[in-house]
XYZ file of C-alpha atoms in Angstrom:
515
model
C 109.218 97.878 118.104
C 108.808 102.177 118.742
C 105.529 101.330 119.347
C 106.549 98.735 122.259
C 109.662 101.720 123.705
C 106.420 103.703 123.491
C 104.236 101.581 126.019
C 107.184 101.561 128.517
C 108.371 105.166 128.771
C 104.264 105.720 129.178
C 104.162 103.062 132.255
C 107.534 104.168 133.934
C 105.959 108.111 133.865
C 102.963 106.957 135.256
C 104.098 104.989 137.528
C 106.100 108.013 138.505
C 103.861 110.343 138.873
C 101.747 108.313 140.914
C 104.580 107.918 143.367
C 104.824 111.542 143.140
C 101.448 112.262 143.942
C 101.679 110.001 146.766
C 104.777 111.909 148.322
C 102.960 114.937 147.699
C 99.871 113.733 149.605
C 102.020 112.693 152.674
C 104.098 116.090 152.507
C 100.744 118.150 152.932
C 99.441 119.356 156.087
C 95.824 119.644 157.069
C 93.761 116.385 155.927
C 89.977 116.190 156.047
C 87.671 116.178 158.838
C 84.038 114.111 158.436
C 81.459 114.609 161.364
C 78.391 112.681 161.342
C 76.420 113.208 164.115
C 77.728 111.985 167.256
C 80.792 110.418 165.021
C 84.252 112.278 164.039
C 86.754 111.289 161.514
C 90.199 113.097 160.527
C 91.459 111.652 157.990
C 95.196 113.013 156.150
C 95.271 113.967 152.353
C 96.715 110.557 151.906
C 93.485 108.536 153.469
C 91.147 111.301 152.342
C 91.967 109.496 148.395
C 92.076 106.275 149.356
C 88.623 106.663 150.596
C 87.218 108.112 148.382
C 88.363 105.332 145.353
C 86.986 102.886 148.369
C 83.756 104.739 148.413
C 83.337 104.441 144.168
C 83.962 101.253 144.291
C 81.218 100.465 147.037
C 78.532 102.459 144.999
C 79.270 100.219 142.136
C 79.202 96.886 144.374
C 76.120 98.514 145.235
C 74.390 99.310 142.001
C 75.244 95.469 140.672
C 73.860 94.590 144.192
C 70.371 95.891 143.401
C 70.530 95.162 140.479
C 70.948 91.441 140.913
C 67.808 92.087 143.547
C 65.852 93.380 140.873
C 66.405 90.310 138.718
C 66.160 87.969 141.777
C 62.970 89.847 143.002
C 61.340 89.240 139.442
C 62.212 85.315 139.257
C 60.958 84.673 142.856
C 57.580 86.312 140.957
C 57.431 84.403 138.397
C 59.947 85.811 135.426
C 62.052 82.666 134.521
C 64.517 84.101 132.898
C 64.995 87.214 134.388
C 68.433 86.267 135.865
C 69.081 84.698 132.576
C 68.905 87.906 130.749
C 70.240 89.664 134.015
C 74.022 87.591 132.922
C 73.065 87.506 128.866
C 73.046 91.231 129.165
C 76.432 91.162 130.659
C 77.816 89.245 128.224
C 76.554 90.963 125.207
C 77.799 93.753 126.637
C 81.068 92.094 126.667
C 81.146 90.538 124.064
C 79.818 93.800 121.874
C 82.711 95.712 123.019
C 85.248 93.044 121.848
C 83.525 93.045 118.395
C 83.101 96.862 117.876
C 87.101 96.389 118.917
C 87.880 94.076 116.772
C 86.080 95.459 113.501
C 88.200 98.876 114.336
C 91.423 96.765 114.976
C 90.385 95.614 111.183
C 89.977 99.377 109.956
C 93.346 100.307 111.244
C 95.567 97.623 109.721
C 95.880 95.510 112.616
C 95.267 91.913 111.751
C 96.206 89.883 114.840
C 94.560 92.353 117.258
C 91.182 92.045 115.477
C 91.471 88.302 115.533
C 92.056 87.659 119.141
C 88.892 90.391 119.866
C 86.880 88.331 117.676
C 87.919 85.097 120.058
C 87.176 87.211 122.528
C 83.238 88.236 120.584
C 82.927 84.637 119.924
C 82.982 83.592 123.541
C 80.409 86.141 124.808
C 78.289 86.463 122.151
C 77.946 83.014 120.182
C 77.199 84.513 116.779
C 79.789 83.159 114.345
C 78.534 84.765 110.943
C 79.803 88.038 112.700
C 83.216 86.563 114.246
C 84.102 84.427 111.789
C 84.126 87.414 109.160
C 86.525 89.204 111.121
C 88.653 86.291 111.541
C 88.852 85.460 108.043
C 89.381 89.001 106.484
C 91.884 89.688 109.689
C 93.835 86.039 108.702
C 93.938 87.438 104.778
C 95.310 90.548 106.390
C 98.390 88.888 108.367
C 99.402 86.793 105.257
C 97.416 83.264 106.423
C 95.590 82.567 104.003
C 95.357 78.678 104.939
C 93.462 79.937 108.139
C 91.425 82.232 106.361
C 90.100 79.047 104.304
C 89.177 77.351 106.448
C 87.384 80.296 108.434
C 85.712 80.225 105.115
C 84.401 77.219 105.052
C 82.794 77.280 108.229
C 80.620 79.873 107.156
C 79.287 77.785 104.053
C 77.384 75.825 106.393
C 75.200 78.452 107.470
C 72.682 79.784 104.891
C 72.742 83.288 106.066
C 76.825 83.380 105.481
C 77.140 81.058 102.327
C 77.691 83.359 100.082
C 80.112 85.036 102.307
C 81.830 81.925 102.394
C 81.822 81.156 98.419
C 82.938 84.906 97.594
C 86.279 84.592 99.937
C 87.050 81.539 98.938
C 86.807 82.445 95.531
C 88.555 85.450 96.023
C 91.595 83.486 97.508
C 91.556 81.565 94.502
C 91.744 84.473 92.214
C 94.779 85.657 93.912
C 96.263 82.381 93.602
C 95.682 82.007 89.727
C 92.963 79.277 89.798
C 90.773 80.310 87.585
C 88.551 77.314 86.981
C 88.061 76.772 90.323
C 87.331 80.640 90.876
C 84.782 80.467 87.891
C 83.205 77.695 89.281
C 82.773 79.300 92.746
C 81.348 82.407 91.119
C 79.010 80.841 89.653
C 77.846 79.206 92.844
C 77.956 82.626 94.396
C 75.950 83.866 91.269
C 73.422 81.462 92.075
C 73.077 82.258 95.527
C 72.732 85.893 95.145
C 72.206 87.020 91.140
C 71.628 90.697 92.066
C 75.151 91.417 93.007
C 76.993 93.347 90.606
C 80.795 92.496 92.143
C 79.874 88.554 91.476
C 78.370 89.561 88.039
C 81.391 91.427 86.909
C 83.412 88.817 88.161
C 81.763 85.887 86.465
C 81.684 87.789 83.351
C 85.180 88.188 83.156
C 85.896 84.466 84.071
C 83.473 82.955 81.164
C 85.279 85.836 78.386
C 88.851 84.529 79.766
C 87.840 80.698 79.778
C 85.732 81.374 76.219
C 82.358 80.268 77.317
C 80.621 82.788 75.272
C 77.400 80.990 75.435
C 77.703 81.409 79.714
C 79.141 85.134 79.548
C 75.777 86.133 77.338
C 73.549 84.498 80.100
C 75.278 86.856 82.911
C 74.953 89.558 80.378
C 71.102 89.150 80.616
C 71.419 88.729 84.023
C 72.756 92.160 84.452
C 70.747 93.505 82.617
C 67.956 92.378 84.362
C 68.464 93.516 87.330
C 69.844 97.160 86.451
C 73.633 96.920 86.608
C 74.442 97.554 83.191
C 72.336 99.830 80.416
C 70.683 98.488 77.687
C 72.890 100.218 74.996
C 76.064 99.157 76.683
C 74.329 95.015 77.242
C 73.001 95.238 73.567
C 77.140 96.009 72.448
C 78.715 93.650 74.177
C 76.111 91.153 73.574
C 77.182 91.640 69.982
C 80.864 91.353 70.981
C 80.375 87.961 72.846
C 78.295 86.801 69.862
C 80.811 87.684 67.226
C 83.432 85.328 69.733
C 80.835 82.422 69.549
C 80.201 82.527 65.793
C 84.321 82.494 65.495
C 84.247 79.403 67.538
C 81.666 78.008 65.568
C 83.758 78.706 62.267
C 86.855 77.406 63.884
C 84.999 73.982 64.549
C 84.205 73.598 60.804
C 80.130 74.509 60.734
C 80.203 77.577 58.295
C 76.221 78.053 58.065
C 76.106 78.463 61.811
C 78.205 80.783 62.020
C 77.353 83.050 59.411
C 74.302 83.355 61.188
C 75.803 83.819 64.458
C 77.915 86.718 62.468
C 74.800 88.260 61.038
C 73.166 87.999 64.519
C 76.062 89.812 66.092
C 76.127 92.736 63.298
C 72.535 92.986 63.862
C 72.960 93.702 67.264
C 75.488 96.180 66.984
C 76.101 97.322 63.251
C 79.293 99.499 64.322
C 81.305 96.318 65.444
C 83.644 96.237 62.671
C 85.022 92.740 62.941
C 81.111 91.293 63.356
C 80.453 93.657 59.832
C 83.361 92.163 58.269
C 82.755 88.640 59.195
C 78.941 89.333 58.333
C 79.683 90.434 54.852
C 81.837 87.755 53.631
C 79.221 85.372 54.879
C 76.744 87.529 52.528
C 79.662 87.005 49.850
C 79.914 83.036 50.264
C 75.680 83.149 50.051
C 75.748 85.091 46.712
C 74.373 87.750 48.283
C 76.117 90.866 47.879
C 74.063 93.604 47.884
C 73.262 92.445 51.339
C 77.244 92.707 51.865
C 77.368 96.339 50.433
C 74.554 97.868 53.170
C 75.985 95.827 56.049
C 79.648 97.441 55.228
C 78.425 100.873 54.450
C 76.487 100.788 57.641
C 79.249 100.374 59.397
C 81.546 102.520 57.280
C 79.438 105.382 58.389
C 79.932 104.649 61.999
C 83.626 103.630 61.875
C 85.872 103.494 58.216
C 87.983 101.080 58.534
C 90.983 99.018 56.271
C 89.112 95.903 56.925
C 85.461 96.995 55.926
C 87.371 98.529 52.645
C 88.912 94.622 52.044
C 85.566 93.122 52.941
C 83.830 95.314 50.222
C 87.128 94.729 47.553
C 86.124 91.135 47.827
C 82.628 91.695 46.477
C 84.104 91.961 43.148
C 87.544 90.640 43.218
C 88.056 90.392 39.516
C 87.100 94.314 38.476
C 89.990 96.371 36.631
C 91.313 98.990 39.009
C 89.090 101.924 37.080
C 86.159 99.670 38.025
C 87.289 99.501 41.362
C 87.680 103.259 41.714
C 84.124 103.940 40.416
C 82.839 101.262 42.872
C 84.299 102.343 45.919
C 83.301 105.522 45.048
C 79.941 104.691 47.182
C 82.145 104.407 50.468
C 83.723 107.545 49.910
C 80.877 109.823 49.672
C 79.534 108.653 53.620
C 83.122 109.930 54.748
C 84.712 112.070 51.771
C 87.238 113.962 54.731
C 88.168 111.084 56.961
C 91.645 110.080 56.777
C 90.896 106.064 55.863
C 88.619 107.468 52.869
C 91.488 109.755 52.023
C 94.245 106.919 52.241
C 91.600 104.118 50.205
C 91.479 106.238 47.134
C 95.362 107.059 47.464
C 95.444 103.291 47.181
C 93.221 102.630 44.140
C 94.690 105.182 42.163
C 98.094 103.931 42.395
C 96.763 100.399 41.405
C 95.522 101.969 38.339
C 98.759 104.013 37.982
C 97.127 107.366 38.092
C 99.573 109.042 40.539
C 98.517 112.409 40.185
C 95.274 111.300 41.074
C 96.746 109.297 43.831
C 98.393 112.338 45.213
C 95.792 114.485 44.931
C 93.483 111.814 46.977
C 96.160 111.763 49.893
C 95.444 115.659 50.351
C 97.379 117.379 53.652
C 98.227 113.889 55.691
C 101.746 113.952 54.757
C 101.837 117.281 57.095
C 99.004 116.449 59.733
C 99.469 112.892 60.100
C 102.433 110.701 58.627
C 102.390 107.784 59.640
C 103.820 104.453 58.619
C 101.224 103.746 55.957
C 100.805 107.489 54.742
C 104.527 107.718 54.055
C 104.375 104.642 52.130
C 101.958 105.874 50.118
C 103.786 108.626 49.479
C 106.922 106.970 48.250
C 104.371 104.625 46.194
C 103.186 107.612 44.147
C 106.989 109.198 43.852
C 107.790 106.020 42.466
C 104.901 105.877 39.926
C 105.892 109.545 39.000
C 109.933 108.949 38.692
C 111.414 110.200 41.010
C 114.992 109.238 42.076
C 115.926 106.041 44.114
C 117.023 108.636 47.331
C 113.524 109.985 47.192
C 111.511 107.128 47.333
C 114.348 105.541 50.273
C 113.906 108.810 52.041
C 110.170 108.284 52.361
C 110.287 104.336 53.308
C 113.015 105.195 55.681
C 110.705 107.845 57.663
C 107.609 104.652 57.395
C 110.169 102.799 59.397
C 110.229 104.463 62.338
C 107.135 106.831 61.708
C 104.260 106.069 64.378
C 102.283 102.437 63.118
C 98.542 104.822 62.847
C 95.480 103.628 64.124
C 95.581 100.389 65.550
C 93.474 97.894 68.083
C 93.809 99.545 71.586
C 92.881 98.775 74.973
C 90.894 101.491 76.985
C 91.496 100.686 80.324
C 95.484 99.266 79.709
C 96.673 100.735 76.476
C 97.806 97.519 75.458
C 98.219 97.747 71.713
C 96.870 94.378 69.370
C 97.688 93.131 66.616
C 94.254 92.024 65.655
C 90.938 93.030 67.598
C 89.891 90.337 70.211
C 86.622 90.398 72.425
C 88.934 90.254 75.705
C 92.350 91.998 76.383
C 94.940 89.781 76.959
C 96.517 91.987 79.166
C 93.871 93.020 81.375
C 91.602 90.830 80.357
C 89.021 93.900 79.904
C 85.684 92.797 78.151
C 85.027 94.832 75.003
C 87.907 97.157 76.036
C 89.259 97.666 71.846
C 88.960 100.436 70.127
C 90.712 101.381 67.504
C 92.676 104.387 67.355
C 96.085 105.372 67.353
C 97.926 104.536 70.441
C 99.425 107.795 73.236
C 103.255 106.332 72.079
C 104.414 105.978 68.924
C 105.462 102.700 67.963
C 108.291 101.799 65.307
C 106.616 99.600 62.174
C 108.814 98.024 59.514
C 105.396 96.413 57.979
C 103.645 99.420 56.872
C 103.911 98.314 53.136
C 101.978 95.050 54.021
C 99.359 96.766 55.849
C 98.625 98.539 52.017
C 95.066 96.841 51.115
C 95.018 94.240 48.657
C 93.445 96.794 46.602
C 96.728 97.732 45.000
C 97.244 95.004 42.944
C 93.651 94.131 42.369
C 92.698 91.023 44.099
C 92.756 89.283 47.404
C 95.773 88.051 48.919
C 97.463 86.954 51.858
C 100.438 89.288 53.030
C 101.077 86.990 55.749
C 104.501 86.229 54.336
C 104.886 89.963 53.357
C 104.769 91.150 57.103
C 107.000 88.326 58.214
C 109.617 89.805 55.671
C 109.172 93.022 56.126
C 109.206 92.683 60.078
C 112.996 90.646 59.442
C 114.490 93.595 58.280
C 112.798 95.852 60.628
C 115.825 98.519 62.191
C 116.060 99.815 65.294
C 114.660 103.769 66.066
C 117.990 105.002 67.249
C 119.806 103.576 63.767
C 117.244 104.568 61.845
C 118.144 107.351 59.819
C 115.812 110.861 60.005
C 114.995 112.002 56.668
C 112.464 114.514 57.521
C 111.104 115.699 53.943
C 111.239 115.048 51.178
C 113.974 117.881 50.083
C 116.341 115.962 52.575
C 115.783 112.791 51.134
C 117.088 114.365 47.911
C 120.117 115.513 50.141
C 120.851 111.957 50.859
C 124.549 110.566 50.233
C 124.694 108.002 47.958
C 126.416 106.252 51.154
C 123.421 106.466 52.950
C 120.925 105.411 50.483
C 122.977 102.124 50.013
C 123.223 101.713 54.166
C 119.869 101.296 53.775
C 119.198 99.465 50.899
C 117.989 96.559 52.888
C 115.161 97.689 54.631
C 114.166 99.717 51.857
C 113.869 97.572 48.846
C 111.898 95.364 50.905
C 109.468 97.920 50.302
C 109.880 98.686 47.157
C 109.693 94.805 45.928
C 106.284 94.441 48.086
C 104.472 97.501 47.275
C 105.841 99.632 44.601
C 104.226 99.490 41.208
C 106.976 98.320 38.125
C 109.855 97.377 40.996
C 111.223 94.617 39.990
């Protein structure tokens, strides 16, 4: 609409100051006198303008003239289709300027400009793999998608624009949530041109979403193949994609296969802590443990982990906690100072009731890094050591609204998991988990049930655990903040019994002689 108010106020003052001009031009005295030989001619200010825009306009006549001559001249000699190219060249030109128009039209926003110049292209210059883009990316512009279809499909006929054709249509159905139909179209535009790493990335992502593990390895190779992704990266997420497939497998019933397909995908990338895990029990179920004891270490060294620590309690699930202890004792000389080594001993000395020990183990965390779990350590070992019912409440009532620790996080969204995955379910990000501890503290009533199996001894499932714990789970801004342990001593017998709940939930899951 401005832009329109523009337009007008520039016509009416040019229209003006042409009529200006031309009152000017009759106001003047003098004019212009031409003498050519025998021949006069005065001509006013007014004239002396008007002739001259007659005279341009007869040197162009004029150059077309001769032009024509020249083409005319060179078909009477011979040249067939000199006159041909004398009006082809004419409309190229033409029809050039509409498209260079129309492509800038596209630049600057401007959706049903660039669509009528590429009408206009079209019916100078014949060439629809060049018009036809315009048209379609101009429709997508202006909201019509239903045009910009079927723009679409008129390129598929032609070789030289099919995959043009495939990609936007594909595209569309992206945006529109189809994602079968977009797979299937990527992999026709895969087909048609393997070397392009948009298509790649985009087929990739299709076969993790739809779980065709077997088809996201093949464009894996692909990419690798032609240079699009390195050979450490392809070799890790290879291992990721085979870890997914050997999951399937298990889920179908056919253990064997995918115990191999586990060892396969620990092969390729021995830090992958769920392919480890899953790799080692399959050792485990073959009677082959010592096999199960390099695999974890291996990948203990790279990354310690709760799960690698359950995979290698499982080895020997009937030991006596002091066995247990000496045992373990192997993982915690590849990573004596990391904070899971420091929280896994914690852990086995309170299962064999040596809290000193237990303490001792735990070193500085309660300062540098309490979380959920550390804190429920903590009121673990003041419960094996006696302390009074406010202490050990004042510690599990920190854990609940402490930060969780370490857990499964996306790198590219954040998006914190309960379990790791091979694809994000929030942005759907291939081999996007890491685990760490996420930029916002979250609150977690389950810390107690995250506490390794290790603590009583044997394998369990704590399923039922979390699902109680999580029930009684309290809100940050009513949870009360005991900050140390001196306040916790400082508690109210009031408060203590306010949170009773939450807290003996703890204590009956976790705590060593609770009743």
């Amino acid at each position: 609409m401005l832009w329109s108010v523009v337009k007008i106020i520039l016509f009416v003052a040019l229209v003006a100051a042409a009529t200006l001009g031309a009152s000017a031009l009759l106001d003047m005295q003098g004019g212009v006198r031409i003498a050519l030989g025998g021949i006069e001619l005065n001509l006013t200010p007014l004239k002396a303008v008007l002739a001259m825009i007659v005279l341009v306009a007869l040197v162009w006549v004029l150059l077309k003239l001769v032009s024509f001559a020249v083409a005319l001249l060179k078909f009477i000699n011979g040249d067939e289709t000199a006159l041909t190219r004398y009006f082809d060249r004419n409309r190229e030109r033409k029809g050039f300027e509409a498209l260079s128009e129309g492509v800038m039209a596209l630049a600057s926003g401007e959706g049903n400009v660039a669509m009528a110049k590429a009408a206009k292209a079209e019916k100078y210059l014949r060439k629809p793999e060049l018009t036809n883009l315009i048209t379609a990316q101009a429709a997508e512009m202006v909201g019509d998608t239903r045009k910009a279809e079927t723009v679409y499909k008129r390129l598929l006929a032609d070789d030289r624009t099919r995959f043009v054709g495939v990609r936007g249509i594909m595209k569309q159905k992206l945006a529109t949530g189809d994602m079968e139909t977009a797979r299937k179209l990527a992999e026709k535009a895969h087909a048609l041109k393997p070397k392009h790493a948009e298509t790649q990335d985009t087929l990739l992502q299709l076969q993790a979403r739809a779980q065709d593990w077997a088809g996201a390895r093949a464009t894996l190779r692909t990419k690798l193949k032609y240079g699009t992704l390195p050979r450490d990266v392809h070799q890790r997420r290879d291992a990721v994609l085979a870890l997914s497939e050997a999951k399937d497998i298990l889920n179908e019933g056919n253990d064997i296969s995918a115990r191999e397909a586990a060892i396969e995908a620990n092969r390729l990338s021995p830090d992958l802590i769920p392919a480890a895990v899953m790799a080692a029990r399959g050792y485990i179920e073959q009677g082959k443990p010592r096999y199960a004891v390099r695999v974890i270490k291996k990948a203990w060294d790279a990354q310690p982990h709760p799960d690698l620590a359950a995979a290698f309690a499982a080895i020997e699930p009937e030991e006596t906690p002091q066995a247990r202890i000496k045992r373990f004792g192997q993982l915690a000389k590849i990573k004596p100072d990391h904070r899971e080594t420091k929280l896994l001993m914690a852990e086995l000395n309170i299962a064999a009731e040596d809290f000193p020990a237990a303490r001792r183990a735990l070193g500085d965390l309660v300062e540098t890094a309490p979380d959920a779990r550390v804190l429920t350590i903590m009121a673990a070992i003041d419960r094996g050591e006696g302390a009074s019912d406010a202490v050990v409440r004042g510690w599990l009532t920190r854990a609940l609204s402490a930060p969780r620790g370490p857990q499964w996080v996306c790198e590219n969204c954040n998006h914190v998991h309960g379990e790791w995955m091979p694809v994000c379910d929030q942005c759907q990000g291939v081999d996007t988990l890491t685990w760490r501890s996420p930029k916002e503290s979250e609150i977690m009533g389950a810390a107690g049930a995250t506490m390794l199996p290790l603590i009583v001894g044997a394998l369990e499932d704590h399923s039922e655990a979390e699902d109680i714990v999580d029930a009684e789970e309290v809100p940050e801004s009513e949870a009360p903040d005991v900050s140390s342990k001196a306040d916790a001593d400082r508690t109210s017998g009031a408060e203590a019994e306010g949170n009773a709940d939450d807290s003996d939930v703890f204590e009956a899951e976790i705590l060593p002689g609770k009743a």
